[in-house]
mmCIF file of C-alpha atoms in Angstrom:
data_model
loop_
_atom_site.group_PDB
_atom_site.id
_atom_site.type_symbol
_atom_site.label_atom_id
_atom_site.label_comp_id
_atom_site.label_asym_id
_atom_site.label_seq_id
_atom_site.Cartn_x
_atom_site.Cartn_y
_atom_site.Cartn_z
ATOM 1 C CA MET A 16 -60.883 -34.267 34.098
ATOM 2 C CA LYS A 17 -63.811 -33.077 36.234
ATOM 3 C CA LYS A 18 -64.952 -36.653 36.916
ATOM 4 C CA ARG A 19 -61.444 -37.592 38.032
ATOM 5 C CA PHE A 20 -61.303 -34.499 40.265
ATOM 6 C CA LEU A 21 -64.560 -35.479 41.990
ATOM 7 C CA SER A 22 -63.621 -39.129 42.433
ATOM 8 C CA MET A 23 -60.239 -38.203 43.919
ATOM 9 C CA LEU A 24 -61.913 -35.686 46.224
ATOM 10 C CA LEU A 25 -64.241 -38.403 47.492
ATOM 11 C CA GLY A 26 -61.316 -40.740 47.968
ATOM 12 C CA ILE A 27 -59.325 -38.344 50.118
ATOM 13 C CA SER A 28 -62.361 -37.627 52.287
ATOM 14 C CA MET A 29 -62.719 -41.343 52.884
ATOM 15 C CA ALA A 30 -59.052 -41.633 53.721
ATOM 16 C CA VAL A 31 -59.493 -39.422 56.757
ATOM 17 C CA SER A 32 -62.237 -41.746 58.258
ATOM 18 C CA LEU A 33 -35.933 -27.883 35.066
ATOM 19 C CA THR A 34 -36.851 -25.629 32.651
ATOM 20 C CA ALA A 35 -39.698 -23.673 34.080
ATOM 21 C CA CYS A 36 -38.849 -23.330 37.750
ATOM 22 C CA GLY A 37 -35.868 -25.466 38.624
ATOM 23 C CA GLY A 38 -32.550 -26.731 37.426
ATOM 24 C CA GLY A 39 -30.661 -29.997 37.245
ATOM 25 C CA SER A 40 -30.324 -32.774 34.738
ATOM 26 C CA SER A 41 -31.188 -36.044 36.461
ATOM 27 C CA ALA A 42 -34.619 -37.483 37.194
ATOM 28 C CA PRO A 43 -35.764 -36.956 40.776
ATOM 29 C CA ALA A 44 -36.479 -39.913 43.009
ATOM 30 C CA PRO A 45 -40.030 -40.759 44.084
ATOM 31 C CA ALA A 46 -41.369 -38.731 47.000
ATOM 32 C CA ALA A 47 -40.347 -41.321 49.570
ATOM 33 C CA THR A 48 -36.703 -40.932 48.511
ATOM 34 C CA ALA A 49 -36.965 -37.177 47.954
ATOM 35 C CA ALA A 50 -38.108 -36.856 51.556
ATOM 36 C CA GLY A 51 -34.552 -37.590 52.601
ATOM 37 C CA SER A 52 -33.212 -34.446 50.981
ATOM 38 C CA THR A 53 -32.360 -31.367 53.005
ATOM 39 C CA GLU A 54 -31.030 -29.239 50.185
ATOM 40 C CA SER A 55 -32.131 -25.621 50.041
ATOM 41 C CA GLY A 56 -33.092 -23.971 46.821
ATOM 42 C CA SER A 57 -35.063 -25.158 43.832
ATOM 43 C CA THR A 58 -34.076 -28.588 42.582
ATOM 44 C CA GLY A 59 -36.687 -29.319 39.967
ATOM 45 C CA ALA A 60 -35.647 -31.592 37.109
ATOM 46 C CA GLU A 61 -36.640 -32.747 33.681
ATOM 47 C CA ALA A 62 -36.936 -36.437 32.918
ATOM 48 C CA ASP A 63 -38.618 -38.941 30.636
ATOM 49 C CA SER A 64 -41.394 -40.253 32.815
ATOM 50 C CA GLY A 65 -44.727 -42.036 32.807
ATOM 51 C CA LYS A 66 -45.541 -41.371 36.453
ATOM 52 C CA ALA A 67 -46.064 -38.172 38.395
ATOM 53 C CA ALA A 68 -43.374 -37.669 41.008
ATOM 54 C CA GLY A 69 -44.767 -38.177 44.469
ATOM 55 C CA GLY A 70 -48.033 -39.512 43.042
ATOM 56 C CA ASN A 71 -49.620 -42.729 44.187
ATOM 57 C CA GLU A 72 -50.690 -44.309 40.899
ATOM 58 C CA GLU A 73 -49.627 -44.659 37.322
ATOM 59 C CA ALA A 74 -50.686 -41.600 35.347
ATOM 60 C CA GLY A 75 -50.295 -43.214 31.923
ATOM 61 C CA ALA A 76 -47.336 -43.869 29.719
ATOM 62 C CA LYS A 77 -46.042 -40.679 28.147
ATOM 63 C CA SER A 78 -42.485 -41.755 27.458
ATOM 64 C CA ASP A 79 -42.026 -39.212 24.679
ATOM 65 C CA VAL A 80 -42.664 -36.279 27.034
ATOM 66 C CA LYS A 81 -40.044 -34.536 29.125
ATOM 67 C CA THR A 82 -41.550 -34.060 32.576
ATOM 68 C CA THR A 83 -40.606 -30.968 34.564
ATOM 69 C CA TYR A 84 -40.921 -31.545 38.294
ATOM 70 C CA LEU A 85 -41.895 -28.544 40.402
ATOM 71 C CA ASN A 86 -40.586 -28.758 43.970
ATOM 72 C CA PHE A 87 -43.367 -28.746 46.587
ATOM 73 C CA ALA A 88 -42.386 -28.743 50.273
ATOM 74 C CA HIS A 89 -44.639 -29.014 53.317
ATOM 75 C CA ASN A 90 -44.528 -30.031 56.978
ATOM 76 C CA ARG A 91 -47.340 -32.618 57.083
ATOM 77 C CA SER A 92 -46.919 -36.363 56.789
ATOM 78 C CA GLU A 93 -47.580 -38.199 53.537
ATOM 79 C CA ASP A 94 -50.591 -39.894 55.170
ATOM 80 C CA ASP A 95 -52.139 -36.662 56.441
ATOM 81 C CA ALA A 96 -55.100 -35.233 54.479
ATOM 82 C CA PHE A 97 -52.836 -32.523 53.088
ATOM 83 C CA GLY A 98 -50.062 -34.961 52.211
ATOM 84 C CA ILE A 99 -52.494 -37.205 50.367
ATOM 85 C CA ALA A 100 -54.057 -34.258 48.556
ATOM 86 C CA VAL A 101 -50.676 -33.015 47.286
ATOM 87 C CA LYS A 102 -49.875 -36.432 45.834
ATOM 88 C CA GLU A 103 -53.281 -36.578 44.162
ATOM 89 C CA ALA A 104 -52.803 -33.041 42.829
ATOM 90 C CA SER A 105 -49.491 -34.063 41.290
ATOM 91 C CA ASP A 106 -51.299 -36.753 39.306
ATOM 92 C CA LEU A 107 -53.945 -34.235 38.225
ATOM 93 C CA LEU A 108 -51.254 -31.828 37.043
ATOM 94 C CA TYR A 109 -49.435 -34.596 35.188
ATOM 95 C CA GLU A 110 -52.593 -35.634 33.357
ATOM 96 C CA ALA A 111 -53.708 -32.084 32.576
ATOM 97 C CA THR A 112 -50.337 -31.247 31.013
ATOM 98 C CA ASP A 113 -49.964 -34.597 29.180
ATOM 99 C CA GLY A 114 -47.008 -35.501 31.344
ATOM 100 C CA ALA A 115 -45.167 -32.208 30.986
ATOM 101 C CA TYR A 116 -45.413 -31.214 34.664
ATOM 102 C CA ALA A 117 -45.748 -32.836 38.073
ATOM 103 C CA PHE A 118 -44.785 -32.054 41.662
ATOM 104 C CA GLN A 119 -41.614 -33.322 43.317
ATOM 105 C CA ILE A 120 -42.876 -33.574 46.883
ATOM 106 C CA TYR A 121 -40.859 -33.024 50.075
ATOM 107 C CA PRO A 122 -43.205 -33.890 52.994
ATOM 108 C CA SER A 123 -42.825 -33.831 56.788
ATOM 109 C CA GLY A 124 -40.459 -30.864 56.898
ATOM 110 C CA THR A 125 -37.734 -32.808 55.086
ATOM 111 C CA TYR A 126 -36.915 -29.966 52.693
ATOM 112 C CA ALA A 127 -36.598 -27.368 55.458
ATOM 113 C CA SER A 128 -38.601 -25.969 58.365
ATOM 114 C CA LEU A 129 -41.971 -24.492 57.473
ATOM 115 C CA SER A 130 -40.806 -20.927 58.048
ATOM 116 C CA ASP A 131 -37.711 -21.517 55.920
ATOM 117 C CA CYS A 132 -39.829 -23.036 53.139
ATOM 118 C CA MET A 133 -42.109 -20.005 53.083
ATOM 119 C CA GLU A 134 -39.091 -17.712 52.997
ATOM 120 C CA ALA A 135 -37.601 -19.758 50.150
ATOM 121 C CA VAL A 136 -40.811 -19.438 48.108
ATOM 122 C CA SER A 137 -40.866 -15.679 48.654
ATOM 123 C CA GLY A 138 -37.204 -15.554 47.652
ATOM 124 C CA GLY A 139 -37.724 -17.666 44.535
ATOM 125 C CA THR A 140 -35.480 -20.601 45.512
ATOM 126 C CA LEU A 141 -38.354 -23.037 46.140
ATOM 127 C CA ASP A 142 -41.268 -23.521 43.749
ATOM 128 C CA PHE A 143 -44.234 -24.401 46.015
ATOM 129 C CA SER A 144 -44.870 -24.614 49.733
ATOM 130 C CA TRP A 145 -47.502 -24.683 52.413
ATOM 131 C CA TYR A 146 -47.804 -20.946 53.112
ATOM 132 C CA ASP A 147 -50.114 -19.992 55.953
ATOM 133 C CA THR A 148 -49.200 -16.533 57.223
ATOM 134 C CA GLY A 149 -47.378 -13.499 55.899
ATOM 135 C CA MET A 150 -46.730 -11.958 59.318
ATOM 136 C CA ASP A 151 -43.029 -11.631 58.575
ATOM 137 C CA TYR A 152 -43.977 -9.181 55.823
ATOM 138 C CA ALA A 153 -47.051 -7.486 57.296
ATOM 139 C CA GLU A 154 -48.662 -7.978 60.687
ATOM 140 C CA ARG A 155 -52.204 -7.892 59.298
ATOM 141 C CA LEU A 156 -51.563 -11.089 57.328
ATOM 142 C CA GLY A 157 -51.549 -13.189 60.497
ATOM 143 C CA VAL A 158 -55.183 -12.457 61.239
ATOM 144 C CA LEU A 159 -56.538 -15.837 60.101
ATOM 145 C CA LEU A 160 -54.783 -17.398 63.094
ATOM 146 C CA SER A 161 -56.265 -14.911 65.562
ATOM 147 C CA PRO A 162 -58.655 -16.129 68.306
ATOM 148 C CA PHE A 163 -62.324 -16.581 67.452
ATOM 149 C CA CYS A 164 -61.839 -15.184 63.966
ATOM 150 C CA PHE A 165 -64.290 -17.870 62.770
ATOM 151 C CA ASP A 166 -67.383 -19.028 64.619
ATOM 152 C CA SER A 167 -68.005 -22.243 62.681
ATOM 153 C CA TYR A 168 -67.173 -24.173 59.534
ATOM 154 C CA ASP A 169 -70.164 -22.471 57.887
ATOM 155 C CA HIS A 170 -68.516 -19.130 58.656
ATOM 156 C CA TRP A 171 -65.278 -20.422 57.090
ATOM 157 C CA ARG A 172 -67.067 -21.591 53.940
ATOM 158 C CA ALA A 173 -68.846 -18.241 53.593
ATOM 159 C CA PHE A 174 -65.571 -16.375 54.048
ATOM 160 C CA LYS A 175 -63.998 -18.350 51.205
ATOM 161 C CA GLN A 176 -66.810 -17.190 48.898
ATOM 162 C CA SER A 177 -66.535 -13.541 49.969
ATOM 163 C CA ASP A 178 -64.859 -10.473 48.514
ATOM 164 C CA VAL A 179 -62.746 -10.072 51.650
ATOM 165 C CA TYR A 180 -61.249 -13.536 50.994
ATOM 166 C CA LYS A 181 -60.262 -12.476 47.475
ATOM 167 C CA GLU A 182 -58.793 -9.277 48.882
ATOM 168 C CA PHE A 183 -56.835 -11.170 51.507
ATOM 169 C CA VAL A 184 -55.365 -13.718 49.090
ATOM 170 C CA GLN A 185 -54.318 -10.951 46.696
ATOM 171 C CA ASP A 186 -52.788 -9.024 49.600
ATOM 172 C CA MET A 187 -50.766 -12.145 50.475
ATOM 173 C CA SER A 188 -49.522 -12.424 46.895
ATOM 174 C CA ASP A 189 -48.548 -8.790 46.568
ATOM 175 C CA THR A 190 -46.996 -8.340 49.996
ATOM 176 C CA CYS A 191 -45.066 -11.618 50.184
ATOM 177 C CA ASN A 192 -43.876 -11.664 46.547
ATOM 178 C CA VAL A 193 -45.589 -14.984 45.798
ATOM 179 C CA HIS A 194 -48.525 -16.283 43.823
ATOM 180 C CA HIS A 195 -50.850 -17.307 46.653
ATOM 181 C CA PHE A 196 -53.660 -19.651 45.623
ATOM 182 C CA GLY A 197 -55.793 -19.611 48.773
ATOM 183 C CA TYR A 198 -56.505 -21.434 51.995
ATOM 184 C CA PHE A 199 -57.843 -24.614 53.571
ATOM 185 C CA THR A 200 -58.635 -25.525 57.168
ATOM 186 C CA PHE A 201 -57.323 -28.469 59.114
ATOM 187 C CA GLY A 202 -59.624 -27.946 62.060
ATOM 188 C CA PHE A 203 -60.552 -25.960 65.131
ATOM 189 C CA ARG A 204 -57.986 -26.037 67.900
ATOM 190 C CA MET A 205 -59.040 -27.725 71.143
ATOM 191 C CA VAL A 206 -57.413 -27.790 74.559
ATOM 192 C CA THR A 207 -56.374 -31.130 76.042
ATOM 193 C CA GLY A 208 -55.671 -31.751 79.725
ATOM 194 C CA ASN A 209 -56.135 -34.064 82.659
ATOM 195 C CA GLU A 210 -58.613 -31.693 84.277
ATOM 196 C CA ILE A 211 -61.631 -29.851 82.875
ATOM 197 C CA TRP A 212 -61.403 -26.096 82.334
ATOM 198 C CA LYS A 213 -64.414 -24.344 80.786
ATOM 199 C CA THR A 214 -64.144 -20.706 81.900
ATOM 200 C CA PRO A 215 -61.403 -18.059 81.978
ATOM 201 C CA GLU A 216 -61.400 -18.359 85.766
ATOM 202 C CA GLU A 217 -60.805 -22.118 85.635
ATOM 203 C CA PHE A 218 -57.974 -21.624 83.131
ATOM 204 C CA ALA A 219 -56.132 -19.130 85.385
ATOM 205 C CA PRO A 220 -53.723 -21.626 87.054
ATOM 206 C CA VAL A 221 -53.191 -23.695 83.877
ATOM 207 C CA LYS A 222 -49.889 -23.902 81.995
ATOM 208 C CA LEU A 223 -50.461 -24.699 78.312
ATOM 209 C CA ARG A 224 -48.018 -25.538 75.575
ATOM 210 C CA MET A 225 -48.564 -23.165 72.658
ATOM 211 C CA ALA A 226 -47.305 -23.428 69.088
ATOM 212 C CA VAL A 227 -44.014 -21.625 68.547
ATOM 213 C CA GLN A 228 -44.916 -19.298 65.676
ATOM 214 C CA PRO A 229 -46.828 -16.049 66.295
ATOM 215 C CA PRO A 230 -49.545 -15.222 67.090
ATOM 216 C CA TYR A 231 -50.140 -18.538 68.929
ATOM 217 C CA PRO A 232 -48.250 -17.701 72.164
ATOM 218 C CA ALA A 233 -50.408 -14.600 72.637
ATOM 219 C CA ILE A 234 -53.596 -16.658 72.479
ATOM 220 C CA ALA A 235 -52.970 -17.911 76.022
ATOM 221 C CA THR A 236 -54.075 -14.467 77.247
ATOM 222 C CA VAL A 237 -57.490 -15.032 75.669
ATOM 223 C CA LEU A 238 -57.891 -18.316 77.544
ATOM 224 C CA ASN A 239 -56.524 -16.570 80.676
ATOM 225 C CA CYS A 240 -53.795 -19.130 81.255
ATOM 226 C CA THR A 241 -50.019 -19.230 81.163
ATOM 227 C CA GLY A 242 -48.792 -20.223 77.718
ATOM 228 C CA GLU A 243 -45.290 -21.136 76.644
ATOM 229 C CA PRO A 244 -44.057 -22.159 73.189
ATOM 230 C CA LEU A 245 -42.427 -25.537 72.659
ATOM 231 C CA ASP A 246 -41.382 -27.412 69.536
ATOM 232 C CA ALA A 247 -44.060 -29.878 68.479
ATOM 233 C CA ASN A 248 -41.737 -32.884 68.682
ATOM 234 C CA GLU A 249 -41.161 -32.277 72.394
ATOM 235 C CA VAL A 250 -44.789 -31.858 73.463
ATOM 236 C CA TYR A 251 -45.688 -35.511 74.148
ATOM 237 C CA THR A 252 -42.890 -35.914 76.691
ATOM 238 C CA ALA A 253 -43.633 -32.525 78.251
ATOM 239 C CA LEU A 254 -47.254 -33.570 78.817
ATOM 240 C CA GLN A 255 -46.268 -37.027 80.042
ATOM 241 C CA THR A 256 -43.888 -35.600 82.641
ATOM 242 C CA GLY A 257 -46.208 -32.810 83.752
ATOM 243 C CA VAL A 258 -44.083 -29.941 82.493
ATOM 244 C CA PHE A 259 -47.304 -28.637 80.934
ATOM 245 C CA ASP A 260 -50.863 -29.132 82.178
ATOM 246 C CA GLY A 261 -52.153 -29.317 78.628
ATOM 247 C CA GLN A 262 -51.775 -28.208 75.039
ATOM 248 C CA GLU A 263 -53.964 -26.986 72.179
ATOM 249 C CA ASN A 264 -54.246 -28.406 68.656
ATOM 250 C CA PRO A 265 -56.832 -29.568 66.123
ATOM 251 C CA TYR A 266 -58.069 -33.175 66.250
ATOM 252 C CA SER A 267 -55.723 -34.206 63.447
ATOM 253 C CA ASP A 268 -52.624 -33.350 65.481
ATOM 254 C CA ILE A 269 -54.032 -34.661 68.757
ATOM 255 C CA ILE A 270 -54.479 -37.994 66.992
ATOM 256 C CA SER A 271 -51.340 -38.103 64.858
ATOM 257 C CA ARG A 272 -49.102 -37.124 67.804
ATOM 258 C CA LYS A 273 -51.005 -39.460 70.173
ATOM 259 C CA PHE A 274 -51.614 -36.816 72.821
ATOM 260 C CA TYR A 275 -54.700 -38.830 73.790
ATOM 261 C CA GLU A 276 -52.331 -41.314 75.445
ATOM 262 C CA VAL A 277 -51.276 -38.754 78.061
ATOM 263 C CA GLN A 278 -54.323 -36.444 78.221
ATOM 264 C CA LYS A 279 -57.753 -37.482 79.494
ATOM 265 C CA TYR A 280 -59.976 -34.607 78.364
ATOM 266 C CA ILE A 281 -60.536 -32.916 75.004
ATOM 267 C CA ILE A 282 -62.034 -29.497 75.776
ATOM 268 C CA LYS A 283 -63.823 -27.988 72.767
ATOM 269 C CA THR A 284 -62.752 -24.391 73.185
ATOM 270 C CA GLU A 285 -62.511 -24.048 69.381
ATOM 271 C CA HIS A 286 -60.556 -20.865 70.038
ATOM 272 C CA VAL A 287 -58.677 -20.803 66.705
ATOM 273 C CA LEU A 288 -59.443 -22.275 63.307
ATOM 274 C CA SER A 289 -56.187 -23.794 62.073
ATOM 275 C CA VAL A 290 -55.602 -22.840 58.453
ATOM 276 C CA GLY A 291 -52.937 -23.312 55.842
ATOM 277 C CA GLY A 292 -52.395 -22.090 52.332
ATOM 278 C CA VAL A 293 -50.415 -22.890 49.214
ATOM 279 C CA ALA A 294 -48.150 -20.462 47.379
ATOM 280 C CA CYS A 295 -45.858 -20.592 44.363
ATOM 281 C CA SER A 296 -42.793 -18.412 43.948
ATOM 282 C CA SER A 297 -43.326 -15.470 41.620
ATOM 283 C CA LYS A 298 -40.220 -16.569 39.742
ATOM 284 C CA CYS A 299 -41.730 -19.969 39.016
ATOM 285 C CA TRP A 300 -45.241 -18.688 38.314
ATOM 286 C CA ASP A 301 -44.088 -16.066 35.831
ATOM 287 C CA SER A 302 -42.067 -18.660 33.933
ATOM 288 C CA LEU A 303 -45.150 -20.804 33.192
ATOM 289 C CA ASP A 304 -47.307 -20.226 30.144
ATOM 290 C CA ALA A 305 -51.012 -19.478 30.581
ATOM 291 C CA GLU A 306 -52.120 -23.033 29.850
ATOM 292 C CA THR A 307 -49.759 -24.477 32.443
ATOM 293 C CA GLN A 308 -50.766 -21.833 34.982
ATOM 294 C CA ALA A 309 -54.390 -22.921 34.524
ATOM 295 C CA ALA A 310 -53.468 -26.573 35.072
ATOM 296 C CA VAL A 311 -51.420 -25.739 38.161
ATOM 297 C CA THR A 312 -54.259 -23.630 39.536
ATOM 298 C CA GLU A 313 -56.745 -26.473 39.114
ATOM 299 C CA ALA A 314 -54.355 -28.897 40.822
ATOM 300 C CA VAL A 315 -53.804 -26.582 43.805
ATOM 301 C CA GLU A 316 -57.508 -25.749 44.089
ATOM 302 C CA TYR A 317 -58.048 -29.495 44.366
ATOM 303 C CA ILE A 318 -55.752 -29.492 47.425
ATOM 304 C CA LEU A 319 -57.631 -26.608 49.065
ATOM 305 C CA GLU A 320 -61.029 -28.215 48.519
ATOM 306 C CA ALA A 321 -59.927 -31.743 49.395
ATOM 307 C CA VAL A 322 -58.401 -30.756 52.741
ATOM 308 C CA ASP A 323 -61.445 -28.667 53.657
ATOM 309 C CA LYS A 324 -63.740 -31.592 52.865
ATOM 310 C CA ALA A 325 -61.593 -34.140 54.695
ATOM 311 C CA THR A 326 -61.347 -31.909 57.765
ATOM 312 C CA ILE A 327 -65.001 -30.961 58.034
ATOM 313 C CA ASP A 328 -66.465 -34.330 57.086
ATOM 314 C CA GLY A 329 -63.934 -36.213 59.176
ATOM 315 C CA ALA A 330 -64.379 -34.300 62.452
ATOM 316 C CA PRO A 331 -67.161 -36.535 63.860
ATOM 317 C CA GLU A 332 -65.122 -39.686 63.190
ATOM 318 C CA GLN A 333 -62.030 -38.143 64.757
ATOM 319 C CA GLU A 334 -64.035 -37.230 67.847
ATOM 320 C CA LYS A 335 -65.411 -40.768 68.013
ATOM 321 C CA PHE A 336 -61.891 -42.189 67.716
ATOM 322 C CA LEU A 337 -60.672 -40.081 70.648
ATOM 323 C CA GLU A 338 -63.590 -41.257 72.773
ATOM 324 C CA GLU A 339 -62.769 -44.861 71.875
ATOM 325 C CA GLN A 340 -59.241 -44.251 73.169
ATOM 326 C CA GLY A 341 -60.671 -43.348 76.564
ATOM 327 C CA CYS A 342 -60.830 -39.566 76.245
ATOM 328 C CA GLU A 343 -63.835 -37.535 77.326
ATOM 329 C CA VAL A 344 -64.822 -34.816 74.864
ATOM 330 C CA VAL A 345 -66.068 -31.795 76.803
ATOM 331 C CA THR A 346 -68.234 -29.135 75.140
ATOM 332 C CA VAL A 347 -67.799 -25.501 76.194
ATOM 333 C CA GLU A 348 -71.366 -24.248 76.007
ATOM 334 C CA ASP A 349 -70.573 -20.551 76.481
ATOM 335 C CA LYS A 350 -67.564 -19.266 74.565
ATOM 336 C CA ALA A 351 -68.538 -15.597 74.936
ATOM 337 C CA PRO A 352 -66.303 -14.970 77.995
ATOM 338 C CA PHE A 353 -63.321 -16.111 75.915
ATOM 339 C CA LYS A 354 -64.328 -14.298 72.746
ATOM 340 C CA ASP A 355 -64.768 -11.102 74.748
ATOM 341 C CA ARG A 356 -61.072 -11.340 75.599
ATOM 342 C CA ALA A 357 -59.947 -11.430 71.938
ATOM 343 C CA TYR A 358 -59.073 -7.741 72.170
ATOM 344 C CA LEU A 359 -56.076 -8.715 74.329
ATOM 345 C CA VAL A 360 -54.418 -10.216 71.245
ATOM 346 C CA PHE A 361 -55.355 -7.158 69.182
ATOM 347 C CA GLU A 362 -53.528 -5.008 71.722
ATOM 348 C CA GLN A 363 -50.375 -6.904 70.787
ATOM 349 C CA TYR A 364 -51.216 -7.124 67.070
ATOM 350 C CA PRO A 365 -53.349 -4.052 66.313
ATOM 351 C CA GLU A 366 -53.196 -4.531 62.537
ATOM 352 C CA PHE A 367 -55.282 -7.718 62.887
ATOM 353 C CA GLU A 368 -58.405 -5.644 63.389
ATOM 354 C CA TYR A 369 -58.670 -4.515 59.761
ATOM 355 C CA TYR A 370 -59.392 -7.967 58.348
ATOM 356 C CA TYR A 371 -60.858 -9.361 61.581
ATOM 357 C CA THR A 372 -63.687 -6.832 61.480
ATOM 358 C CA LYS A 373 -64.416 -7.626 57.831
ATOM 359 C CA ILE A 374 -64.413 -11.373 58.512
ATOM 360 C CA GLN A 375 -66.825 -10.944 61.391
ATOM 361 C CA GLU A 376 -69.188 -9.117 59.046
ATOM 362 C CA VAL A 377 -69.359 -12.039 56.558
ATOM 363 C CA GLU A 378 -72.887 -13.423 56.562
ATOM 364 C CA TYR A 379 -73.431 -17.165 56.736
#
C-alpha cells in the first residue's frame, strides 16, 4: 500500500510538468458520465464492480464485493492536479477496502457550485467536497485566504506540521459540522497585466478582477488598487476587451484559463497563498466503521500531499511555460509595503487576527 502511495504521488507530480453515506440502487456511471449530473443531495450507490468509480485504471477484479460509492464533488477539472489526485485516491480507497468503497467523482463544478457543495457537505446531503473556508460559519475560518498569511512554501509546510494547524482543522470540523481532513495549496496568487506595477503607488490607478468569494475582494485594498469581483468564466473576455487592467490568480489558473494570451506580464506579488481543503459530511463519516474511516483518511491525505507536491515542484515549469508563451515574469523584490497594508483587511475581518498572529509565529 505504501509503495503504491509513493508511486502514485510521483506520477501526479510528473503530470503537472448506498449503504454508508448515500442511497440508490443502480451502479453509477464513470466519472466522465457522472460529470453531467446536476442533482443535489447524496446519490451514492452500491454495485458489483471491479473498478473504482472515477479512477483511471483497473483496481483488480472483486466481482463478489458490493462497492459503495461515496459522492465527491469539486470545482477543478479532471486534468488539474487536484482532479487527478482525487481519481488516484479513489483507486487507493478501493484497494484498501478490497473493493468495498470508492469515490463517485463530480468534477468541474458539475454537481453544484463550490459554495453549494460546501453547504451540502455541512448539511449532510453530499458526502465529500473541496472545502476551503468556513467563513459562512465563523469569520476567523477565512484567515488562510488573507493577504501575506504565508511568506513562502517553507512557511506553509511548517504550518502544516504545527499545533496551530491541528487546532485550525479541528475548529473547521467542529464549527462547520463536517469532518475536515486538512489542506493543500495550489499556489501563490500573482497579478497579471499589460503594464508593470510593483509598488502600492503604481497600483493606485489599476482596476483588477478579484475572485467573487470573500475575503478576495477586500485584498485589492492591500495592493492599493480598485478591485471588483467577476465570475471566473467571464474574466478572459473582460481582460481582452479592457474592462479590467488585470487579474490575480495562481499559475495553474493563469495557464488553464489562458490568461497569458491577453496579458503580457506576470507580476509576482505572491499576495495570497491559494489553499483548498477536503471535508466529509458528519453524517457520512459517523456511518463508517473505524477501519473504513482509516482507509478514507489515508486516501484523502494522499490528495493533500499530492497536490502540495505537484504545486510546489511544478511552479518552476509553469513559470517557464508562461515565458515560452511570450509573458515576462516580473519579480517584486520588496513586498514589505504591501504586507504593511494587511491590516486594512483585518479592519474588515477583525477575527482573522487570532489565527493570523499564530501563523506568523510558526518557525520555519
